[in-house]
Amino acid sequence: DIQMTQSPSTLSASVGARVTITCRASQSINTYLAWYQQKPGKAPKLLIYKASTLETGVPSRFSGSGSGTEFTLSISSLQPDDFATYYCQQYYSHWTFGQGTKLEIK
Amino acid sequence: QVQLVESGGGVVQPGKSLRLSCAASGFTFSNYGMHWVRQAPGKGLEWVAVVWYDGNNKHYADSVRGRFTISRDNSKNMVSLQMSSLRPEDTAVYYCAKDIADCTSGACYAHLDYWGQGIQVTVSS
């Protein structure tokens, strides 16, 4: 089974800051990686798929990169609505989520 | 617009069974794989099961294989999760989700693009 490891687990940042979340796969997954945003009590929302393709309607301040085993999600200028938990997920071999990164207001 | 609505959750004793259903609308249901994903209280997301668009292929997480059965009825736009021999560690919010496949490389790889609102399952005596 492919394991996904996100870092950091918690990230504190201010409105307007740029942040980056890292996701590592235990083996190569090509670019078959998605990022989701989840707010408390809500379903996850797809942000990015194929490592770097922005889902329709997602603001352009979100971006993704990487291939193989190392991936990043960046938010260029944090907005109040962006404080949430973010999950990566590989879909190269079945489906596995990272443990999540909680983005908190500093 | 795509809508996924789960039902059937509740409180159940350990060892008992429960059946979750998910009603889909707003897309051609029979063209897409459907998944169940769960989230234990205060924890992260755990993928549970998938059924292919035609119902002929199914896969399960190791934690539920042999106890849970996923199925679909394309005539009713419904996907179900039959959960048996339930354990306290199965307590979670269960989400159904639709996938979308990328087959440009010759093989198909599917990510989850729409999710239901989730339904609570509590396993407790």
PDB file of N, CA and C in Angstrom, chain B residues 15-64:
ATOM      1  N   GLY B  15     -20.931  -5.458  16.579  1.00  0.00           N
ATOM      2  CA  GLY B  15     -21.314  -6.750  16.037  1.00  0.00           C
ATOM      3  C   GLY B  15     -22.537  -6.728  15.148  1.00  0.00           C
ATOM      4  N   LYS B  16     -23.275  -5.617  15.193  1.00  0.00           N
ATOM      5  CA  LYS B  16     -24.493  -5.510  14.380  1.00  0.00           C
ATOM      6  C   LYS B  16     -24.181  -4.972  12.986  1.00  0.00           C
ATOM      7  N   SER B  17     -25.241  -4.831  12.191  1.00  0.00           N
ATOM      8  CA  SER B  17     -25.103  -4.370  10.809  1.00  0.00           C
ATOM      9  C   SER B  17     -25.853  -3.069  10.587  1.00  0.00           C
ATOM     10  N   LEU B  18     -25.430  -2.361   9.535  1.00  0.00           N
ATOM     11  CA  LEU B  18     -26.082  -1.114   9.140  1.00  0.00           C
ATOM     12  C   LEU B  18     -25.860  -0.931   7.644  1.00  0.00           C
ATOM     13  N   ARG B  19     -26.842  -0.346   6.979  1.00  0.00           N
ATOM     14  CA  ARG B  19     -26.714  -0.109   5.540  1.00  0.00           C
ATOM     15  C   ARG B  19     -26.833   1.376   5.259  1.00  0.00           C
ATOM     16  N   LEU B  20     -25.811   1.923   4.620  1.00  0.00           N
ATOM     17  CA  LEU B  20     -25.834   3.312   4.183  1.00  0.00           C
ATOM     18  C   LEU B  20     -26.215   3.378   2.708  1.00  0.00           C
ATOM     19  N   SER B  21     -26.925   4.422   2.357  1.00  0.00           N
ATOM     20  CA  SER B  21     -27.272   4.652   0.954  1.00  0.00           C
ATOM     21  C   SER B  21     -26.877   6.067   0.561  1.00  0.00           C
ATOM     22  N   CYS B  22     -26.660   6.248  -0.732  1.00  0.00           N
ATOM     23  CA  CYS B  22     -26.308   7.563  -1.271  1.00  0.00           C
ATOM     24  C   CYS B  22     -27.095   7.749  -2.569  1.00  0.00           C
ATOM     25  N   ALA B  23     -27.950   8.758  -2.580  1.00  0.00           N
ATOM     26  CA  ALA B  23     -28.745   9.079  -3.775  1.00  0.00           C
ATOM     27  C   ALA B  23     -28.020  10.140  -4.585  1.00  0.00           C
ATOM     28  N   ALA B  24     -27.818   9.862  -5.868  1.00  0.00           N
ATOM     29  CA  ALA B  24     -27.056  10.761  -6.736  1.00  0.00           C
ATOM     30  C   ALA B  24     -27.968  11.425  -7.757  1.00  0.00           C
ATOM     31  N   SER B  25     -27.646  12.661  -8.108  1.00  0.00           N
ATOM     32  CA  SER B  25     -28.378  13.370  -9.145  1.00  0.00           C
ATOM     33  C   SER B  25     -27.478  14.431  -9.760  1.00  0.00           C
ATOM     34  N   GLY B  26     -27.877  14.896 -10.947  1.00  0.00           N
ATOM     35  CA  GLY B  26     -27.155  15.982 -11.594  1.00  0.00           C
ATOM     36  C   GLY B  26     -26.041  15.542 -12.515  1.00  0.00           C
ATOM     37  N   PHE B  27     -25.870  14.232 -12.695  1.00  0.00           N
ATOM     38  CA  PHE B  27     -24.865  13.711 -13.625  1.00  0.00           C
ATOM     39  C   PHE B  27     -25.303  12.318 -14.089  1.00  0.00           C
ATOM     40  N   THR B  28     -24.635  11.809 -15.125  1.00  0.00           N
ATOM     41  CA  THR B  28     -24.971  10.478 -15.653  1.00  0.00           C
ATOM     42  C   THR B  28     -24.321   9.438 -14.757  1.00  0.00           C
ATOM     43  N   PHE B  29     -25.076   8.989 -13.785  1.00  0.00           N
ATOM     44  CA  PHE B  29     -24.566   8.151 -12.690  1.00  0.00           C
ATOM     45  C   PHE B  29     -23.815   6.923 -13.206  1.00  0.00           C
ATOM     46  N   SER B  30     -24.334   6.287 -14.242  1.00  0.00           N
ATOM     47  CA  SER B  30     -23.772   5.019 -14.708  1.00  0.00           C
ATOM     48  C   SER B  30     -22.421   5.174 -15.401  1.00  0.00           C
ATOM     49  N   ASN B  31     -21.934   6.389 -15.538  1.00  0.00           N
ATOM     50  CA  ASN B  31     -20.643   6.631 -16.183  1.00  0.00           C
ATOM     51  C   ASN B  31     -19.486   6.777 -15.207  1.00  0.00           C
ATOM     52  N   TYR B  32     -19.760   6.789 -13.911  1.00  0.00           N
ATOM     53  CA  TYR B  32     -18.731   7.148 -12.940  1.00  0.00           C
ATOM     54  C   TYR B  32     -18.612   6.148 -11.796  1.00  0.00           C
ATOM     55  N   GLY B  33     -17.372   5.964 -11.344  1.00  0.00           N
ATOM     56  CA  GLY B  33     -17.151   5.199 -10.137  1.00  0.00           C
ATOM     57  C   GLY B  33     -17.639   5.965  -8.914  1.00  0.00           C
ATOM     58  N   MET B  34     -18.007   5.223  -7.894  1.00  0.00           N
ATOM     59  CA  MET B  34     -18.500   5.820  -6.656  1.00  0.00           C
ATOM     60  C   MET B  34     -17.749   5.237  -5.465  1.00  0.00           C
ATOM     61  N   HIS B  35     -17.465   6.088  -4.504  1.00  0.00           N
ATOM     62  CA  HIS B  35     -16.633   5.726  -3.359  1.00  0.00           C
ATOM     63  C   HIS B  35     -17.345   6.023  -2.054  1.00  0.00           C
ATOM     64  N   TRP B  36     -16.867   5.362  -1.001  1.00  0.00           N
ATOM     65  CA  TRP B  36     -17.174   5.748   0.372  1.00  0.00           C
ATOM     66  C   TRP B  36     -15.856   6.100   1.064  1.00  0.00           C
ATOM     67  N   VAL B  37     -15.873   7.206   1.778  1.00  0.00           N
ATOM     68  CA  VAL B  37     -14.734   7.684   2.553  1.00  0.00           C
ATOM     69  C   VAL B  37     -15.262   8.004   3.948  1.00  0.00           C
ATOM     70  N   ARG B  38     -14.488   7.707   4.977  1.00  0.00           N
ATOM     71  CA  ARG B  38     -14.960   7.991   6.340  1.00  0.00           C
ATOM     72  C   ARG B  38     -13.970   8.838   7.102  1.00  0.00           C
ATOM     73  N   GLN B  39     -14.471   9.433   8.179  1.00  0.00           N
ATOM     74  CA  GLN B  39     -13.655  10.298   9.032  1.00  0.00           C
ATOM     75  C   GLN B  39     -14.070  10.079  10.471  1.00  0.00           C
ATOM     76  N   ALA B  40     -13.204   9.432  11.233  1.00  0.00           N
ATOM     77  CA  ALA B  40     -13.454   9.216  12.654  1.00  0.00           C
ATOM     78  C   ALA B  40     -13.392  10.552  13.389  1.00  0.00           C
ATOM     79  N   PRO B  41     -14.020  10.645  14.555  1.00  0.00           N
ATOM     80  CA  PRO B  41     -14.053  11.922  15.287  1.00  0.00           C
ATOM     81  C   PRO B  41     -12.658  12.489  15.521  1.00  0.00           C
ATOM     82  N   GLY B  42     -12.432  13.708  15.067  1.00  0.00           N
ATOM     83  CA  GLY B  42     -11.160  14.380  15.271  1.00  0.00           C
ATOM     84  C   GLY B  42     -10.001  13.836  14.458  1.00  0.00           C
ATOM     85  N   LYS B  43     -10.289  12.948  13.528  1.00  0.00           N
ATOM     86  CA  LYS B  43      -9.227  12.306  12.742  1.00  0.00           C
ATOM     87  C   LYS B  43      -9.295  12.716  11.279  1.00  0.00           C
ATOM     88  N   GLY B  44      -8.378  12.152  10.486  1.00  0.00           N
ATOM     89  CA  GLY B  44      -8.314  12.465   9.072  1.00  0.00           C
ATOM     90  C   GLY B  44      -9.238  11.586   8.235  1.00  0.00           C
ATOM     91  N   LEU B  45      -9.113  11.750   6.935  1.00  0.00           N
ATOM     92  CA  LEU B  45      -9.954  11.026   5.995  1.00  0.00           C
ATOM     93  C   LEU B  45      -9.376   9.640   5.723  1.00  0.00           C
ATOM     94  N   GLU B  46     -10.256   8.652   5.636  1.00  0.00           N
ATOM     95  CA  GLU B  46      -9.853   7.282   5.326  1.00  0.00           C
ATOM     96  C   GLU B  46     -10.712   6.771   4.181  1.00  0.00           C
ATOM     97  N   TRP B  47     -10.083   6.403   3.080  1.00  0.00           N
ATOM     98  CA  TRP B  47     -10.814   5.814   1.971  1.00  0.00           C
ATOM     99  C   TRP B  47     -11.309   4.424   2.381  1.00  0.00           C
ATOM    100  N   VAL B  48     -12.550   4.088   2.027  1.00  0.00           N
ATOM    101  CA  VAL B  48     -13.178   2.846   2.474  1.00  0.00           C
ATOM    102  C   VAL B  48     -13.400   1.852   1.333  1.00  0.00           C
ATOM    103  N   ALA B  49     -14.046   2.312   0.252  1.00  0.00           N
ATOM    104  CA  ALA B  49     -14.426   1.368  -0.800  1.00  0.00           C
ATOM    105  C   ALA B  49     -14.767   2.114  -2.082  1.00  0.00           C
ATOM    106  N   VAL B  50     -14.677   1.387  -3.195  1.00  0.00           N
ATOM    107  CA  VAL B  50     -15.054   1.916  -4.503  1.00  0.00           C
ATOM    108  C   VAL B  50     -15.813   0.852  -5.275  1.00  0.00           C
ATOM    109  N   VAL B  51     -16.776   1.290  -6.070  1.00  0.00           N
ATOM    110  CA  VAL B  51     -17.444   0.415  -7.041  1.00  0.00           C
ATOM    111  C   VAL B  51     -17.327   1.082  -8.409  1.00  0.00           C
ATOM    112  N   TRP B  52     -16.880   0.327  -9.385  1.00  0.00           N
ATOM    113  CA  TRP B  52     -16.714   0.847 -10.754  1.00  0.00           C
ATOM    114  C   TRP B  52     -18.067   1.259 -11.329  1.00  0.00           C
ATOM    115  N   TYR B  53     -18.012   2.001 -12.412  1.00  0.00           N
ATOM    116  CA  TYR B  53     -19.206   2.574 -13.014  1.00  0.00           C
ATOM    117  C   TYR B  53     -20.283   1.534 -13.334  1.00  0.00           C
ATOM    118  N   ASP B  54     -19.829   0.317 -13.700  1.00  0.00           N
ATOM    119  CA  ASP B  54     -20.766  -0.731 -14.113  1.00  0.00           C
ATOM    120  C   ASP B  54     -21.074  -1.725 -12.994  1.00  0.00           C
ATOM    121  N   GLY B  55     -20.475  -1.518 -11.840  1.00  0.00           N
ATOM    122  CA  GLY B  55     -20.711  -2.408 -10.709  1.00  0.00           C
ATOM    123  C   GLY B  55     -19.911  -3.697 -10.746  1.00  0.00           C
ATOM    124  N   ASN B  56     -19.084  -3.884 -11.772  1.00  0.00           N
ATOM    125  CA  ASN B  56     -18.381  -5.164 -11.926  1.00  0.00           C
ATOM    126  C   ASN B  56     -17.071  -5.266 -11.158  1.00  0.00           C
ATOM    127  N   ASN B  57     -16.538  -4.162 -10.717  1.00  0.00           N
ATOM    128  CA  ASN B  57     -15.296  -4.168  -9.936  1.00  0.00           C
ATOM    129  C   ASN B  57     -15.494  -3.386  -8.653  1.00  0.00           C
ATOM    130  N   LYS B  58     -14.972  -3.962  -7.576  1.00  0.00           N
ATOM    131  CA  LYS B  58     -15.077  -3.322  -6.265  1.00  0.00           C
ATOM    132  C   LYS B  58     -13.748  -3.514  -5.544  1.00  0.00           C
ATOM    133  N   HIS B  59     -13.372  -2.521  -4.769  1.00  0.00           N
ATOM    134  CA  HIS B  59     -12.157  -2.620  -3.960  1.00  0.00           C
ATOM    135  C   HIS B  59     -12.442  -2.036  -2.590  1.00  0.00           C
ATOM    136  N   TYR B  60     -11.712  -2.573  -1.588  1.00  0.00           N
ATOM    137  CA  TYR B  60     -11.954  -2.179  -0.206  1.00  0.00           C
ATOM    138  C   TYR B  60     -10.651  -1.872   0.512  1.00  0.00           C
ATOM    139  N   ALA B  61     -10.722  -1.025   1.510  1.00  0.00           N
ATOM    140  CA  ALA B  61      -9.604  -0.826   2.419  1.00  0.00           C
ATOM    141  C   ALA B  61      -9.433  -2.097   3.261  1.00  0.00           C
ATOM    142  N   ASP B  62      -8.198  -2.349   3.659  1.00  0.00           N
ATOM    143  CA  ASP B  62      -7.930  -3.545   4.477  1.00  0.00           C
ATOM    144  C   ASP B  62      -8.764  -3.543   5.754  1.00  0.00           C
ATOM    145  N   SER B  63      -9.028  -2.366   6.307  1.00  0.00           N
ATOM    146  CA  SER B  63      -9.720  -2.255   7.588  1.00  0.00           C
ATOM    147  C   SER B  63     -11.183  -2.699   7.523  1.00  0.00           C
ATOM    148  N   VAL B  64     -11.755  -2.786   6.314  1.00  0.00           N
ATOM    149  CA  VAL B  64     -13.178  -3.140   6.202  1.00  0.00           C
ATOM    150  C   VAL B  64     -13.419  -4.358   5.317  1.00  0.00           C
TER     151      VAL B  64
END
